[in-house]
Coordinates of C-alpha atoms and ligand atoms in Angstrom, one line a residue:
M195 CA -0.1 -0.1 0.1
A196 CA 1.2 3.5 -0.9
A197 CA 2.4 5.6 2.3
S198 CA 0.1 8.3 3.1
R199 CA 1.4 11.6 2.8
I200 CA 1.8 14.4 5.2
L201 CA 2.7 18.1 4.4
I202 CA 4.4 20.1 7.5
A203 CA 3.4 23.7 6.5
D204 CA 4.3 25.7 9.6
P205 CA 7.5 25.0 11.9
L206 CA 7.2 22.2 14.1
S207 CA 9.5 20.3 16.6
T208 CA 11.0 17.5 14.9
S209 CA 10.8 15.7 18.5
G210 CA 7.3 15.9 17.8
L211 CA 7.4 13.9 14.6
E212 CA 8.0 10.7 16.0
P213 CA 4.6 9.4 16.1
L214 CA 4.9 9.5 12.0
S215 CA 8.1 7.9 11.6
D216 CA 6.3 4.6 10.4
S217 CA 7.0 3.9 6.8
Q218 CA 3.5 3.8 6.0
F219 CA 3.8 7.5 6.6
S220 CA 5.7 10.0 4.1
V221 CA 6.3 13.4 5.6
D222 CA 7.5 16.8 3.8
V223 CA 8.4 19.8 5.4
K224 CA 7.5 22.8 3.6
L225 CA 7.6 26.1 4.9
G226 CA 6.3 29.8 3.8
L227 CA 4.1 28.5 1.0
S228 CA 1.8 31.1 -0.7
E229 CA -1.9 30.3 -0.9
Q230 CA -1.1 29.5 -4.7
Q231 CA 1.7 27.3 -4.1
L232 CA -0.2 25.1 -1.2
C233 CA -3.3 24.6 -3.9
D234 CA -0.6 23.6 -6.3
I235 CA 0.8 21.0 -4.1
I236 CA -1.8 19.8 -1.8
P237 CA -4.0 17.5 -4.2
S238 CA -1.4 14.9 -3.6
Y239 CA -1.4 14.9 0.4
N240 CA -3.3 13.2 2.6
A241 CA -2.9 15.5 6.0
L242 CA -1.7 18.8 6.3
V243 CA 0.0 20.5 9.9
V244 CA -0.2 24.2 10.4
R245 CA 0.1 26.4 13.2
S246 CA -0.8 29.8 12.7
E247 CA 1.1 31.2 9.9
T248 CA -0.3 29.1 7.0
K249 CA -4.0 30.0 6.3
V250 CA -6.1 27.1 5.2
T251 CA -8.8 29.0 3.1
A252 CA -11.6 27.5 1.2
K253 CA -9.7 27.7 -2.0
V254 CA -6.7 25.4 -0.5
L255 CA -9.6 23.1 0.8
A256 CA -11.3 23.0 -2.8
A257 CA -8.1 21.8 -4.2
A258 CA -7.2 19.5 -1.4
K259 CA -9.0 16.3 -3.2
N260 CA -7.2 13.7 -1.1
L261 CA -7.0 15.4 2.3
K262 CA -8.5 13.4 5.3
I263 CA -7.1 15.6 8.1
I264 CA -5.6 19.1 8.9
G265 CA -3.7 19.2 12.3
R266 CA -3.5 22.7 14.0
A267 CA -0.5 22.4 16.5
G268 CA -1.5 24.9 18.9
V269 CA -5.0 26.0 20.1
G270 CA -6.8 28.5 17.7
V271 CA -8.2 27.2 14.6
D272 CA -9.3 30.6 13.2
N273 CA -6.7 30.4 10.3
I274 CA -8.6 27.4 9.1
D275 CA -11.9 27.3 7.4
V276 CA -13.1 24.6 9.6
D277 CA -17.0 25.2 7.8
A278 CA -15.2 24.6 4.5
A279 CA -13.5 21.5 6.0
T280 CA -16.3 20.3 7.5
K281 CA -18.4 20.2 4.3
M282 CA -15.9 18.3 2.5
G283 CA -15.5 15.7 5.3
V284 CA -11.6 17.0 6.2
M285 CA -11.4 16.5 9.6
V286 CA -9.6 19.2 12.0
V287 CA -7.5 18.5 15.0
N288 CA -6.0 20.7 17.4
S289 CA -4.0 20.6 20.8
P290 CA -6.2 22.1 23.2
D291 CA -3.8 21.5 26.3
G292 CA -0.2 21.3 24.9
N293 CA 0.6 25.2 24.8
V294 CA -1.7 26.6 27.6
V295 CA 0.9 26.9 30.1
A296 CA 3.2 28.8 27.6
A297 CA 0.6 31.0 26.8
A298 CA 0.0 31.8 30.3
E299 CA 3.4 32.2 31.5
L300 CA 3.9 34.6 28.9
T301 CA 0.6 36.4 29.6
L302 CA 2.2 36.7 33.5
G303 CA 5.7 37.9 31.9
L304 CA 3.9 40.6 30.0
V305 CA 1.7 41.9 33.0
L306 CA 5.0 42.5 34.6
A307 CA 6.8 43.8 31.8
A308 CA 4.0 46.3 31.2
A309 CA 3.9 47.2 34.9
R310 CA 7.9 47.6 35.2
N311 CA 8.4 49.2 31.5
L312 CA 10.6 46.4 31.0
G313 CA 10.5 46.9 26.8
R314 CA 11.6 50.3 27.2
A315 CA 14.0 49.8 30.1
A316 CA 16.0 46.7 27.9
A317 CA 16.1 48.8 25.1
G318 CA 17.8 51.8 26.4
M319 CA 20.3 49.7 28.1
K320 CA 21.3 48.5 25.1
E321 CA 21.5 52.2 23.9
R322 CA 23.5 52.8 26.9
K323 CA 20.7 54.8 28.5
W324 CA 20.5 54.7 32.2
E325 CA 16.6 55.8 32.7
R326 CA 15.3 55.4 36.4
K327 CA 13.3 58.1 36.7
S328 CA 11.1 58.2 33.6
L329 CA 10.7 54.2 34.0
V330 CA 9.1 54.2 37.6
G331 CA 6.5 51.4 37.3
V332 CA 3.5 49.8 39.3
Q333 CA 3.2 47.0 41.5
V334 CA 0.8 44.4 40.9
A335 CA 0.3 43.1 44.1
G336 CA -2.9 44.3 45.5
K337 CA -4.1 45.6 42.1
V338 CA -7.0 44.0 40.0
L339 CA -6.7 41.7 37.1
G340 CA -9.5 41.0 34.9
I341 CA -9.5 38.2 32.6
V342 CA -11.8 38.2 29.7
G343 CA -12.2 34.2 28.5
F344 CA -11.8 32.0 31.6
G345 CA -10.7 29.1 29.7
K346 CA -7.7 27.0 30.1
V347 CA -5.2 30.0 30.0
G348 CA -7.3 32.3 31.3
Q349 CA -7.5 29.7 34.5
H350 CA -3.8 29.3 34.4
V351 CA -3.0 33.0 34.1
A352 CA -5.5 33.8 37.4
R353 CA -3.5 30.9 39.1
G354 CA -0.3 33.2 38.7
A355 CA -1.6 36.2 39.4
V356 CA -3.4 35.3 42.6
G357 CA 0.2 33.8 43.6
M358 CA 1.4 37.6 43.0
G359 CA -1.1 38.8 45.4
M360 CA -3.3 40.1 42.8
K361 CA -7.5 40.1 43.2
V362 CA -8.7 38.8 40.1
L363 CA -12.1 38.9 38.5
A364 CA -13.4 37.1 35.0
M365 CA -15.9 37.1 32.7
D366 CA -16.8 34.5 30.4
P367 CA -20.5 33.1 29.9
Y368 CA -19.5 29.4 30.0
A369 CA -17.2 29.5 32.6
S370 CA -17.5 26.9 35.4
P371 CA -18.5 28.9 38.8
S372 CA -17.1 25.7 40.9
I373 CA -13.3 26.2 39.1
A374 CA -13.5 30.0 39.4
A375 CA -14.0 29.5 43.2
Q376 CA -11.5 27.0 43.6
L377 CA -9.2 29.7 42.0
S378 CA -10.4 32.6 44.3
V379 CA -11.5 34.4 41.3
K380 CA -14.7 36.1 41.0
L381 CA -17.0 35.7 37.9
T382 CA -18.7 38.6 36.9
T383 CA -20.2 40.8 34.0
L384 CA -17.8 42.9 31.4
P385 CA -19.0 46.0 32.4
E386 CA -18.1 45.3 36.0
V387 CA -14.3 43.9 34.8
L388 CA -13.9 46.7 32.9
K389 CA -14.7 49.5 35.7
T390 CA -12.7 47.5 38.1
A391 CA -9.6 46.3 36.3
D392 CA -6.4 47.7 36.7
F393 CA -5.0 45.1 34.4
L394 CA -7.2 43.4 31.7
T395 CA -6.3 40.7 29.9
L396 CA -8.3 38.6 26.9
H397 CA -8.3 34.9 26.4
T398 CA -10.9 34.3 24.2
P399 CA -10.9 32.7 20.6
L400 CA -11.5 34.8 17.8
L401 CA -14.8 34.7 16.5
P402 CA -17.1 37.1 15.0
S403 CA -18.7 37.6 18.4
T404 CA -15.3 38.5 20.1
R405 CA -14.0 40.6 16.7
N406 CA -13.1 44.2 18.3
M407 CA -14.6 43.4 21.7
I408 CA -12.6 45.9 23.5
S409 CA -13.1 49.1 21.5
T410 CA -13.5 53.0 22.3
K411 CA -16.7 52.4 24.0
Q412 CA -14.8 49.4 26.4
L413 CA -11.9 51.2 27.0
A414 CA -13.6 54.4 27.9
N415 CA -15.4 52.7 30.6
M416 CA -12.1 51.2 32.1
K417 CA -10.0 53.4 35.0
P418 CA -7.5 55.8 33.8
G419 CA -4.1 54.4 34.1
H420 CA -5.1 50.9 33.2
I421 CA -2.9 48.1 31.4
I422 CA -3.8 45.8 28.6
I423 CA -2.4 42.5 27.8
N424 CA -3.0 40.3 24.6
V425 CA -2.0 37.2 24.2
A426 CA -5.0 35.6 22.5
R427 CA -5.8 36.9 19.0
G428 CA -5.3 40.4 17.4
G429 CA -8.8 41.0 16.1
L430 CA -10.1 41.2 19.6
I431 CA -8.9 44.7 20.3
D432 CA -9.6 47.5 17.9
E433 CA -5.9 48.7 17.6
D434 CA -6.9 52.4 16.4
A435 CA -9.2 52.8 19.6
L436 CA -6.3 51.5 21.9
L437 CA -3.8 54.0 20.1
K438 CA -5.8 57.0 20.9
S439 CA -6.7 55.6 24.3
L440 CA -2.7 55.2 24.8
E441 CA -2.2 58.8 23.2
S442 CA -4.5 60.3 25.9
G443 CA -2.5 58.6 28.7
H444 CA -6.1 56.7 29.9
T445 CA -4.5 53.3 28.9
R446 CA -1.0 53.3 30.6
S447 CA 0.3 50.8 28.7
A448 CA -0.3 47.8 26.6
A449 CA 1.5 44.4 26.2
L450 CA 0.6 42.7 22.8
D451 CA 1.9 39.3 21.5
V452 CA -0.9 39.2 18.5
F453 CA -1.8 41.2 15.7
P454 CA -4.8 41.2 13.5
Q455 CA -2.5 40.7 10.6
E456 CA 0.8 38.7 11.3
P457 CA 3.4 39.7 10.8
P458 CA 2.0 43.1 11.6
F459 CA 4.8 45.4 9.7
S460 CA 2.1 46.0 6.7
S461 CA -0.6 47.3 8.5
A462 CA -0.6 50.8 9.5
S463 CA -2.4 50.7 12.7
S464 CA -0.4 47.9 14.0
I465 CA 2.6 50.2 13.0
A466 CA 1.4 52.9 14.9
L467 CA 0.9 50.7 17.9
L468 CA 4.1 49.4 18.0
A469 CA 5.8 52.8 17.7
H470 CA 4.4 54.1 20.9
K471 CA 6.4 54.0 23.8
N472 CA 4.5 52.3 26.1
V473 CA 3.6 49.3 24.1
I474 CA 5.7 46.3 24.7
A475 CA 5.1 43.7 21.7
T476 CA 6.4 40.3 21.0
P477 CA 6.2 38.6 17.9
H478 CA 3.3 35.9 18.8
L479 CA 5.8 34.2 21.2
G480 CA 2.9 32.6 23.3
A481 CA 3.2 29.0 22.4
S482 CA 7.2 29.3 22.0
T483 CA 8.6 27.2 24.6
A484 CA 10.5 24.1 23.6
E485 CA 8.1 21.9 25.7
A486 CA 4.9 23.5 24.5
Q487 CA 6.1 22.7 21.0
H488 CA 7.3 19.1 21.8
A489 CA 3.7 18.6 23.3
V490 CA 1.5 20.2 20.6
A491 CA 3.6 18.7 17.8
V492 CA 3.0 15.0 19.4
D493 CA -0.7 15.8 20.1
V494 CA -1.3 16.6 16.7
T495 CA 0.7 13.8 15.1
E496 CA -0.4 11.3 17.3
Q497 CA -4.1 12.3 15.8
I498 CA -3.1 12.5 12.1
R499 CA -1.2 8.9 12.6
D500 CA -4.5 7.3 14.5
V501 CA -6.9 9.2 11.5
L502 CA -4.8 7.7 8.8
L503 CA -4.6 4.6 10.2
D504 CA -8.7 4.7 10.4
Q505 CA -9.0 5.6 14.2
L506 CA -11.0 8.6 15.4
P507 CA -8.8 11.3 17.0
R508 CA -8.9 12.3 21.0
S509 CA -9.4 16.3 20.0
A510 CA -11.1 17.0 16.9
V511 CA -12.6 20.4 16.2
N512 CA -15.3 19.1 13.6
A513 CA -16.3 15.9 15.2
P514 CA -17.5 14.3 18.5
P515 CA -15.0 13.3 21.2
I516 CA -14.7 9.8 21.6
S517 CA -12.5 8.0 24.4
S518 CA -10.5 4.8 23.2
A519 CA -12.5 2.4 25.4
D520 CA -15.5 3.4 23.6
L521 CA -13.7 3.5 20.2
D522 CA -13.2 -0.3 20.9
K523 CA -16.6 -0.8 21.1
I524 CA -17.6 1.2 18.3
T525 CA -15.3 0.1 15.4
P526 CA -17.4 -3.3 14.8
Y527 CA -20.6 -1.7 14.9
A528 CA -19.5 0.9 12.6
R529 CA -19.0 -1.6 10.0
L530 CA -22.1 -3.2 11.0
L531 CA -24.0 0.1 10.4
E532 CA -22.5 0.8 7.1
A533 CA -23.1 -2.6 6.0
M534 CA -26.8 -2.3 7.3
G535 CA -27.2 1.0 5.3
Q536 CA -25.7 -0.8 2.0
L537 CA -28.3 -3.5 2.4
Y538 CA -31.0 -1.4 3.0
T539 CA -30.6 0.5 -0.2
A540 CA -29.8 -2.6 -2.2
H541 CA -32.4 -5.0 -1.2
F542 CA -35.5 -2.7 -0.7
Q543 CA -34.4 -0.5 -3.5
R544 CA -36.2 2.6 -1.8
H545 CA -35.4 5.2 0.8
P546 CA -38.4 6.1 3.2
A547 CA -39.3 9.4 4.5
T548 CA -37.9 8.5 7.8
Y549 CA -35.8 5.9 9.4
E550 CA -35.8 4.7 12.7
L551 CA -32.3 3.8 14.4
V552 CA -32.8 1.6 17.5
F553 CA -29.6 1.0 19.8
S554 CA -30.7 -1.7 22.1
G555 CA -28.9 -3.1 25.1
A556 CA -24.9 -2.3 25.6
I557 CA -24.1 -0.7 22.7
A558 CA -26.8 2.2 23.6
S559 CA -24.3 3.3 26.3
V560 CA -21.6 4.3 23.7
P561 CA -21.6 7.6 21.8
T562 CA -23.3 6.8 18.7
A563 CA -22.4 9.6 16.1
P564 CA -19.9 7.5 14.3
L565 CA -22.5 4.9 14.1
F566 CA -24.8 7.4 12.5
A567 CA -22.0 8.5 10.3
A568 CA -21.6 4.7 9.2
L569 CA -25.3 4.3 8.4
I570 CA -25.6 7.4 6.1
N571 CA -22.3 6.2 4.4
G572 CA -23.9 2.9 3.5
L573 CA -27.3 4.1 2.7
T574 CA -25.6 6.6 0.2
K575 CA -22.8 4.7 -0.9
S576 CA -24.5 3.3 -4.2
I577 CA -26.4 6.9 -4.7
S578 CA -23.3 9.2 -4.1
A579 CA -21.2 10.6 -6.6
R580 CA -17.9 9.5 -6.9
G581 CA -15.3 11.1 -4.9
T582 CA -18.0 12.3 -2.3
T583 CA -17.0 11.6 1.5
V584 CA -19.3 10.4 4.2
N585 CA -17.8 10.6 7.6
V586 CA -18.1 11.5 11.2
V587 CA -17.5 15.2 10.1
N588 CA -19.7 15.7 7.5
A589 CA -22.6 13.0 8.0
H590 CA -25.2 15.3 9.2
L591 CA -24.6 17.8 6.5
V592 CA -24.9 14.9 3.8
A593 CA -28.3 13.7 5.1
K594 CA -29.8 16.7 5.3
E595 CA -28.8 17.5 1.7
R596 CA -29.9 13.9 0.7
G597 CA -33.6 14.6 2.9
I598 CA -32.8 11.6 5.1
V599 CA -33.8 11.8 8.2
V600 CA -32.9 9.4 11.1
Q601 CA -34.5 9.8 14.2
E602 CA -32.2 7.7 16.9
R603 CA -33.6 5.9 19.9
K604 CA -31.7 4.2 22.7
V605 CA -33.1 1.0 24.8
P606 CA -29.9 0.3 26.8
E607 CA -32.9 -1.9 29.2
D608 CA -33.4 -4.5 26.0
T609 CA -31.5 -7.4 26.5
T610 CA -33.0 -9.5 23.7
Y611 CA -29.6 -9.6 22.5
S612 CA -26.3 -8.1 24.3
S613 CA -26.7 -5.3 22.0
L614 CA -29.0 -4.9 18.8
V615 CA -29.1 -2.4 16.3
T616 CA -32.4 -2.0 14.3
V617 CA -32.8 0.4 11.2
R618 CA -36.3 0.6 10.5
G619 CA -38.1 2.8 7.6
D620 CA -41.1 4.1 8.2
D621 CA -43.0 2.3 5.5
G622 CA -41.8 -0.8 8.0
D623 CA -38.6 -2.2 5.9
V624 CA -36.3 -3.6 8.9
I625 CA -32.8 -4.8 9.1
Q626 CA -31.1 -5.8 12.4
G627 CA -27.8 -7.0 13.5
F628 CA -25.1 -7.1 16.2
C629 CA -21.5 -7.8 16.5
S630 CA -20.3 -11.2 17.9
E631 CA -16.6 -11.1 19.1
G632 CA -16.0 -8.2 17.0
V633 CA -17.8 -9.4 13.6
P634 CA -20.9 -8.1 12.6
Q635 CA -23.9 -10.3 11.7
I636 CA -27.0 -9.6 10.2
V637 CA -30.1 -11.0 11.9
R638 CA -32.8 -9.8 10.2
I639 CA -33.9 -8.5 6.6
G640 CA -37.4 -7.5 6.4
A641 CA -39.4 -10.4 7.3
F642 CA -36.6 -12.7 7.3
E643 CA -34.6 -14.1 10.5
T644 CA -31.4 -14.9 9.0
S645 CA -28.0 -15.0 10.0
F646 CA -24.9 -13.8 8.1
V647 CA -21.6 -12.0 8.2
P648 CA -22.0 -8.7 5.7
D649 CA -18.5 -9.4 4.1
G650 CA -16.9 -9.7 0.5
T651 CA -19.4 -10.1 -2.1
L652 CA -23.2 -11.4 -1.5
L653 CA -25.8 -12.2 -4.0
I654 CA -29.0 -11.5 -2.0
A655 CA -31.9 -13.2 -3.7
R656 CA -35.9 -13.7 -2.7
N657 CA -37.6 -16.5 -4.4
F658 CA -40.6 -18.3 -3.9
D659 CA -39.9 -21.2 -1.8
R660 CA -39.8 -23.9 -4.5
P661 CA -37.9 -26.7 -5.1
G662 CA -34.7 -26.2 -7.5
M663 CA -34.3 -22.4 -7.0
I664 CA -30.8 -22.8 -5.1
G665 CA -29.6 -25.3 -7.7
V666 CA -30.6 -22.8 -10.6
V667 CA -28.6 -19.7 -8.8
G668 CA -25.8 -22.3 -8.4
R669 CA -25.6 -23.2 -12.0
I670 CA -25.6 -19.7 -13.2
L671 CA -23.0 -18.6 -10.7
G672 CA -20.9 -21.6 -11.6
G673 CA -21.4 -20.8 -15.4
E674 CA -19.6 -17.2 -14.6
G675 CA -16.8 -19.0 -13.0
L676 CA -17.9 -17.6 -9.6
N677 CA -16.9 -20.0 -6.6
I678 CA -19.8 -20.1 -3.8
K679 CA -18.2 -19.9 -0.2
S680 CA -21.2 -19.7 1.9
M681 CA -24.9 -20.0 1.8
T682 CA -27.6 -19.0 4.2
V683 CA -31.3 -19.7 3.2
A684 CA -34.2 -18.1 5.5
A685 CA -37.7 -19.3 4.7
R686 CA -41.3 -18.4 5.9
K687 CA -44.6 -19.3 5.2
F688 CA -47.7 -16.8 5.0
K689 CA -51.1 -16.9 3.3
G690 CA -51.7 -15.4 -0.2
K691 CA -54.3 -13.3 -1.6
A692 CA -56.5 -16.0 -1.9
G693 CA -55.9 -17.5 1.5
E694 CA -53.6 -20.4 0.2
K695 CA -50.5 -21.0 2.0
E696 CA -47.6 -19.7 0.3
G697 CA -44.0 -19.3 1.1
D698 CA -40.9 -17.3 0.1
A699 CA -37.1 -17.7 0.9
L700 CA -34.4 -15.2 1.3
M701 CA -30.8 -16.6 0.0
I702 CA -28.0 -15.1 0.9
V703 CA -25.1 -16.3 -1.2
G704 CA -21.0 -15.5 -0.4
L705 CA -18.8 -15.3 -3.7
D706 CA -15.3 -16.1 -3.3
S707 CA -14.2 -13.3 -5.5
G708 CA -14.9 -11.8 -8.8
K709 CA -17.6 -9.7 -10.1
V710 CA -21.0 -10.6 -11.0
R711 CA -21.7 -9.5 -14.5
S712 CA -25.2 -7.5 -14.9
G713 CA -26.3 -10.3 -17.8
A714 CA -25.9 -13.2 -15.0
L715 CA -27.7 -10.9 -12.6
K716 CA -30.4 -10.5 -14.9
E717 CA -30.8 -14.1 -15.8
I718 CA -30.8 -14.8 -12.0
E719 CA -33.7 -12.3 -11.9
A720 CA -35.5 -13.8 -14.6
T721 CA -35.5 -17.2 -13.5
N722 CA -38.9 -18.5 -13.0
G723 CA -40.0 -18.0 -9.2
M724 CA -37.4 -15.4 -8.5
L725 CA -38.8 -12.3 -7.1
S726 CA -35.6 -10.2 -6.8
A727 CA -31.8 -10.0 -6.8
Q728 CA -29.0 -7.8 -5.8
V729 CA -25.2 -8.0 -5.2
V730 CA -24.0 -5.9 -2.5
R731 CA -19.9 -5.5 -2.1
F732 CA -19.2 -4.6 1.3
A733 CA -15.4 -3.2 1.6
A734 CA -13.8 -3.1 5.1
P735 CA -14.9 -0.3 6.2
G736 CA -13.0 2.0 9.1
I737 CA -15.4 3.9 11.6
G738 CA -17.0 5.8 8.8
L739 CA -14.3 8.3 9.0
T740 CA -12.4 8.0 6.0
A741 CA -14.5 6.3 3.2
K742 CA -14.1 8.0 -0.3
L743 CA -17.0 6.7 -2.3
Ligands
NAI265 N1 -0.4 33.7 21.8 C1 -0.2 32.5 21.8 O1 1.0 32.1 21.4 C2 -1.4 31.6 21.7 C3 -2.8 32.0 21.7 N2 -3.4 31.4 22.2 C4 -5.1 31.6 22.4 O2 -5.9 32.0 23.5 C5 -6.9 31.8 23.4 C6 -7.4 31.1 24.6 O3 -7.0 29.8 24.6 P1 -7.7 28.8 25.6 O4 -7.6 29.0 27.0 O5 -6.8 27.5 25.4 O6 -9.0 28.3 25.1 P2 -10.3 27.8 25.9 O7 -11.2 27.4 25.0 O8 -9.8 26.9 26.9 O9 -10.8 28.9 26.1 C7 -11.4 30.2 25.6 C8 -12.6 30.5 26.5 O10 -13.3 31.9 26.1 C9 -14.6 32.1 26.6 N3 -15.2 32.5 25.5 C10 -15.6 32.4 24.3 N4 -16.4 33.7 23.8 C11 -16.1 34.8 25.0 C12 -16.8 35.9 24.9 N5 -17.5 36.3 24.1 N6 -16.8 36.5 26.0 C13 -15.9 35.9 27.5 N7 -15.2 34.6 27.1 C14 -15.6 33.9 26.2 C15 -14.8 30.5 26.3 O11 -16.2 29.9 27.0 C16 -13.8 29.7 26.8 O12 -14.2 29.2 28.0 C17 -7.5 31.2 22.0 O13 -7.9 32.2 21.2 C18 -5.8 30.8 21.5 O14 -5.8 30.5 20.2 C19 -3.5 30.0 22.7 C20 -2.3 29.5 22.8 C21 -1.3 30.1 22.4
HPV266 O1 -2.2 28.1 20.0 C1 -2.3 28.9 19.8 O2 -3.4 29.5 19.2 C2 -1.6 30.0 19.3 O3 -1.8 31.2 18.9 C3 0.0 29.8 19.0 O4 0.3 29.9 17.7 P1 1.6 29.3 17.2 O5 1.4 27.9 16.9 O6 2.8 29.7 18.0 O7 1.6 29.9 16.1

């Protein structure tokens, strides 16, 4: 099998590449690519690793025909068009924890640097200036630190600030009050934070709702002489408003690690801010420690390895989180659900308005999003355009586009089987199955109770229950040079229209290899007493992650 190709487009710690050292991966490092250069080379790659420099735009994604995963070796994914990736079924993973301490430590460093004019002091010393009088600073102990965005970085900053004797207020609509209480942090509103803070530090992601969240009005509502620190994202602060506030002396000083455009040297407002004597700036160094860079690189390369090997990653931005223990239980069921979807479409030859998907017994207690994705993949396999990927990332979008409505129900207390999955159309058509020792089994198709493994190539034929039918099918397949490796027959009796006793049977024929020609299938269908016949080929799917149709 050809090695999976991985492109590393931003500087990554080499020690963190170890998870991709296996010969089934081929890694290229190409830094500083323009959007067009990336578009030109991306079609041959299966995985892309970036930090904050490379912009993964919709144009890049449209060119990325073979891409399965983008790894962001860090936290913020605002440089990736995650919506476009989701539509294409490209998974986006990041490293939510790897650089938290590094970003918080830089923040605390900048709190002190801004309070004590360290930027100017250090630069002056290089020019042999002994400035003591003009560089008198302010103490941080006893002052109020306002934190906007009380997530992982914000919380770690709070720990350090409390340790330095600061009082900490935080604003975050999603923050946990118990964590805040444990850290001696008062959670409050943004107006209260602005009114009370001597130091304000931002730690939210850049979102439409947070862009320019600190502008003229917010600055005006702050205490005179306040200090602002931003180690999150440049776009959170309106740079022109901050410059005016610095020029008036209302803002005492600002410490900035991030800018709306990076590097900021072609942006007039950033250049003006950088030139202000009370601004101390660093070139987006929040995550730049040896420890953080090793951690984020390992975090994403491990996830890339897993996804390329058809496993779920641990921190996908656009897919549900699944623990590895659940993953072990889910994987065979994903194969089952994909097969049930394929069988449904092939055998019943119609799509109902609504499907009911019922998880009974033990399987009801694991996260079922990958199983839903596998079902949609199976249902749409024969009708999707080639090249469409259906996986856990985009299954809901694909289902919506195709008008497939699935109502999921979990019945953990049902123990007819230790686990049982039922797919039932609103027109009554039903397929049921379960997994035994990791092997999927189909136990019902329509009215037939059966038992077979959906694997390889299967002929599924329904016929009147008459002598000789198996022989006819065997003869036609034999004439095609096709070897039968398994056969299951389920029969039933029912009352015909005239009240007479009739019977039909479902024949599941496993074929060794080879393709059933459409001519041969037609001959089987045309056999007297045959009601329907279909051939279904089951790939060995993974967990609904990477299926290319
Ligand atoms: N300068 C650098 O090198 C680094 C920058 N960062 C940036 O720091 C930021 C925070 O990172 P983490 O703490 O790890 O993320 P996180 O996801 O743990 O925390 C972000 C917090 O912001 C909160 N939030 C979202 N919208 C908000 C709003 N409108 N008002 C108040 N709070 C809001 C969320 O509820 C969440 O608790 C991200 O933008 C990240 O990209 C992170 C690491 C390094
Ligand atoms: O992790 C983040 O969000 C960061 O901002 C770090 O960015 P970087 O990987 O250093 O370009």
